[in-house]
CSV table of C-alpha atoms and ligand atoms in Angstrom, one decimal:
chain,number,residue,atom,x,y,z
A,1,MET,CA,151.9,130.2,107.5
A,2,ASP,CA,155.4,130.9,108.7
A,3,GLU,CA,157.2,128.0,107.1
A,4,LEU,CA,158.8,130.0,104.4
A,5,GLN,CA,162.4,130.8,105.2
A,6,THR,CA,165.4,131.4,102.9
A,7,SER,CA,167.8,129.1,104.7
A,8,ASN,CA,168.9,125.9,103.1
A,9,GLN,CA,168.2,124.2,106.4
A,10,SER,CA,164.5,125.0,106.2
A,11,PRO,CA,162.3,121.9,105.6
A,12,PRO,CA,161.4,121.7,101.9
A,13,LEU,CA,157.9,122.7,100.9
A,14,VAL,CA,158.2,121.6,97.3
A,15,GLY,CA,159.7,118.4,96.1
A,16,ILE,CA,161.3,118.5,92.6
A,17,ILE,CA,161.8,115.0,91.2
A,18,MET,CA,162.9,113.8,87.8
A,19,GLY,CA,163.4,110.5,86.1
A,20,SER,CA,167.0,110.9,85.3
A,21,ASP,CA,169.9,113.3,85.8
A,22,SER,CA,169.6,114.0,82.1
A,23,ASP,CA,166.4,115.9,82.9
A,24,LEU,CA,168.3,118.3,85.2
A,25,ASN,CA,169.1,120.9,82.6
A,26,ILE,CA,165.4,121.5,82.2
A,27,MET,CA,164.3,120.8,85.8
A,28,GLN,CA,166.8,123.2,87.3
A,29,GLU,CA,164.6,126.0,86.0
A,30,ALA,CA,161.9,125.0,88.5
A,31,ALA,CA,164.6,125.2,91.2
A,32,SER,CA,165.7,128.6,90.1
A,33,ILE,CA,162.3,130.2,90.3
A,34,LEU,CA,161.6,128.7,93.7
A,35,LYS,CA,164.9,130.1,94.9
A,36,GLU,CA,163.8,133.5,93.5
A,37,PHE,CA,160.7,133.3,95.6
A,38,ASP,CA,162.6,132.1,98.7
A,39,ILE,CA,160.7,128.8,98.8
A,40,PRO,CA,162.6,125.9,100.3
A,41,PHE,CA,162.6,122.9,98.1
A,42,GLU,CA,164.4,119.6,97.6
A,43,LEU,CA,165.5,118.0,94.3
A,44,THR,CA,166.3,114.4,93.5
A,45,ILE,CA,166.1,111.6,91.0
A,46,VAL,CA,163.1,109.2,91.3
A,47,SER,CA,162.6,107.0,88.3
A,48,ALA,CA,159.2,105.3,87.8
A,49,HIS,CA,160.7,102.5,85.7
A,50,ARG,CA,164.2,102.1,87.2
A,51,THR,CA,163.4,102.7,90.9
A,52,PRO,CA,159.7,101.9,91.3
A,53,LEU,CA,160.0,101.2,95.0
A,54,ARG,CA,161.8,104.5,95.7
A,55,MET,CA,159.0,106.2,93.7
A,56,VAL,CA,156.3,104.6,95.9
A,57,GLU,CA,158.2,105.5,99.1
A,58,TYR,CA,158.7,109.1,98.0
A,59,ALA,CA,155.0,109.6,97.1
A,60,THR,CA,153.8,107.8,100.2
A,61,LYS,CA,155.9,109.9,102.6
A,62,ALA,CA,155.7,113.3,100.8
A,63,ALA,CA,152.8,114.8,102.7
A,64,GLU,CA,153.9,113.6,106.1
A,65,ARG,CA,157.4,115.0,105.3
A,66,GLY,CA,155.8,118.5,105.0
A,67,LEU,CA,155.8,118.9,101.3
A,68,LYS,CA,153.0,121.0,99.9
A,69,ALA,CA,153.4,120.2,96.2
A,70,ILE,CA,155.5,117.9,94.0
A,71,ILE,CA,157.0,118.9,90.6
A,72,ALA,CA,157.7,115.8,88.6
A,73,GLY,CA,159.5,115.8,85.3
A,74,ALA,CA,160.2,113.0,82.9
A,75,GLY,CA,160.7,112.3,79.2
A,76,GLY,CA,159.6,109.6,76.7
A,77,ALA,CA,157.3,107.1,78.4
A,78,ALA,CA,156.9,109.7,81.2
A,79,HIS,CA,155.0,107.7,83.9
A,80,LEU,CA,156.6,109.4,87.0
A,81,PRO,CA,154.1,112.3,87.5
A,82,GLY,CA,151.0,110.2,87.0
A,83,MET,CA,152.3,107.4,89.3
A,84,ILE,CA,153.2,109.9,92.0
A,85,ALA,CA,149.8,111.4,91.7
A,86,SER,CA,148.2,108.0,92.0
A,87,ILE,CA,149.7,107.6,95.5
A,88,THR,CA,149.9,111.1,97.1
A,89,THR,CA,147.1,113.6,98.0
A,90,LEU,CA,149.4,116.5,97.3
A,91,PRO,CA,149.1,118.4,94.0
A,92,VAL,CA,151.4,117.1,91.4
A,93,ILE,CA,152.7,119.3,88.7
A,94,GLY,CA,154.0,117.4,85.7
A,95,VAL,CA,156.8,118.6,83.4
A,96,PRO,CA,157.0,116.8,80.1
A,97,ILE,CA,160.6,116.7,78.9
A,98,LYS,CA,161.9,116.2,75.4
A,99,SER,CA,164.6,113.8,76.2
A,100,SER,CA,167.0,111.4,74.4
A,101,ASN,CA,164.3,108.7,74.3
A,102,SER,CA,161.5,111.1,73.1
A,103,ILE,CA,160.3,110.8,69.6
A,104,ASP,CA,159.4,114.5,69.3
A,105,GLY,CA,158.2,115.5,72.8
A,106,TRP,CA,154.5,114.6,72.2
A,107,ASP,CA,155.2,111.3,73.8
A,108,SER,CA,156.1,112.9,77.1
A,109,VAL,CA,153.3,115.5,76.9
A,110,LEU,CA,150.6,112.9,76.3
A,111,SER,CA,152.0,110.5,78.9
A,112,ILE,CA,151.7,113.1,81.6
A,113,LEU,CA,148.6,115.0,80.4
A,114,GLN,CA,146.2,112.3,79.5
A,115,MET,CA,145.5,111.1,83.1
A,116,PRO,CA,142.2,109.2,83.9
A,117,ASN,CA,139.5,111.0,85.8
A,118,GLY,CA,140.2,111.1,89.5
A,119,VAL,CA,144.0,111.3,89.3
A,120,PRO,CA,145.0,114.7,87.8
A,121,VAL,CA,148.4,115.9,87.0
A,122,ALA,CA,148.7,119.6,86.5
A,123,THR,CA,150.7,119.5,83.3
A,124,VAL,CA,152.8,122.4,82.0
A,125,ALA,CA,154.1,122.9,78.5
A,126,LEU,CA,157.0,120.8,77.1
A,127,ASN,CA,160.2,121.6,79.0
A,128,ALA,CA,158.3,124.4,81.0
A,129,ALA,CA,159.9,123.6,84.4
A,130,LYS,CA,159.9,127.3,85.2
A,131,ASN,CA,156.1,127.4,84.9
A,132,ALA,CA,155.9,124.3,87.1
A,133,GLY,CA,157.8,126.2,89.8
A,134,ILE,CA,155.5,129.2,89.5
A,135,VAL,CA,152.4,126.9,89.9
A,136,ALA,CA,154.0,125.4,93.0
A,137,ALA,CA,154.6,128.9,94.3
A,138,GLN,CA,151.0,129.9,93.6
A,139,ILE,CA,149.7,126.9,95.5
A,140,ILE,CA,151.8,127.8,98.5
A,141,ALA,CA,150.8,131.5,98.2
A,142,THR,CA,147.2,130.7,98.8
A,143,SER,CA,148.0,130.5,102.5
A,144,ASN,CA,151.0,132.9,102.5
A,145,GLU,CA,150.4,136.6,102.1
A,146,GLU,CA,154.1,137.4,101.9
A,147,LEU,CA,154.6,135.0,99.1
A,148,SER,CA,151.5,136.2,97.4
A,149,LYS,CA,153.0,139.7,97.3
A,150,LYS,CA,156.2,138.4,95.7
A,151,ILE,CA,154.2,136.7,93.0
A,152,LYS,CA,152.2,139.9,92.3
A,153,ALA,CA,155.5,141.8,92.1
A,154,TYR,CA,156.8,139.1,89.7
A,155,LYS,CA,153.8,139.5,87.4
A,156,LYS,CA,154.1,143.3,87.6
A,157,GLN,CA,157.7,142.9,86.4
A,158,LEU,CA,156.6,140.7,83.5
A,159,GLU,CA,154.0,143.4,82.5
A,160,LYS,CA,156.6,146.1,82.7
A,161,SER,CA,159.1,144.2,80.5
A,162,VAL,CA,156.5,143.9,77.8
A,163,LEU,CA,155.4,147.5,78.0
A,164,ASP,CA,159.1,148.6,77.8
A,165,LYS,CA,159.5,146.4,74.6
A,166,ALA,CA,156.3,147.9,73.1
A,167,LYS,CA,157.7,151.4,73.8
A,168,ASN,CA,161.0,150.6,72.2
A,169,LEU,CA,159.2,149.3,69.1
A,170,SER,CA,157.2,152.4,68.8
A,171,ASN,CA,160.3,154.3,67.8
A,172,ASP,CA,160.4,152.5,64.5
A,173,TRP,CA,156.8,151.3,64.0
A,174,LEU,CA,153.4,153.0,63.9
A,175,ASN,CA,151.4,152.3,67.0
A,176,LYS,CA,148.2,154.4,67.2
A,177,PHE,CA,146.9,152.3,70.1
A,178,ASP,CA,149.3,153.7,72.7
A,179,ALA,CA,149.1,157.2,71.2
A,180,GLU,CA,145.3,157.4,71.8
B,1,RP5,C1,163.1,109.1,81.4
B,1,RP5,O1,163.9,108.6,80.4
B,1,RP5,C2,163.8,110.2,82.1
B,1,RP5,O2,162.9,111.0,82.7
B,1,RP5,C3,164.6,110.8,81.0
B,1,RP5,O3,163.9,111.9,80.4
B,1,RP5,C4,164.7,109.7,79.9
B,1,RP5,C5,166.1,109.3,79.6
B,1,RP5,O4,166.8,108.9,80.7
B,1,RP5,P1,168.3,108.6,80.6
B,1,RP5,O5,168.4,107.4,79.7
B,1,RP5,O6,169.0,109.8,80.1
B,1,RP5,O7,168.7,108.3,82.0
B,1,RP5,O8,162.7,108.0,82.3
């Protein structure tokens, strides 16, 4: 697959949608990690309740427009990811958001997570838009060796940062495990 380019002009491979602009402070973390992996994406507002026809149109056209995955975030009665998944054949990654109309965030989590058999939404943790971006990258990496290498390097970096922290701690705390 050679669709991955860094240019903003590249056709988007991932669609990031959210119920409201008030979700953007969370959802921009998905955009940031996709940028880090040089994956072209688009980002817009699609509301299941306030723009239902736009939602149907977005989901209906997503695959033919060349998207490979959709990241959908919403809060409260968070119906957007599930409704998008009910229409498209693309994988849908849901981001539950603790928003102004959430009770405690569980409302968003359960609205997105508890889908009926046959219509899955790959649900990440509350507010975990970054992880949603990583899942989307991993989906695209299954057919893109260059991207797969970038994700491996990212994971290696995660490992290194933890090992460095463990090393720093060992100056002040006993750690026989690393000494063995
Ligand atoms: C949901 O309602 C949106 O996804 C957002 O999380 C929440 C609040 O929306 P606003 O009232 O801030 O536009 O549909």
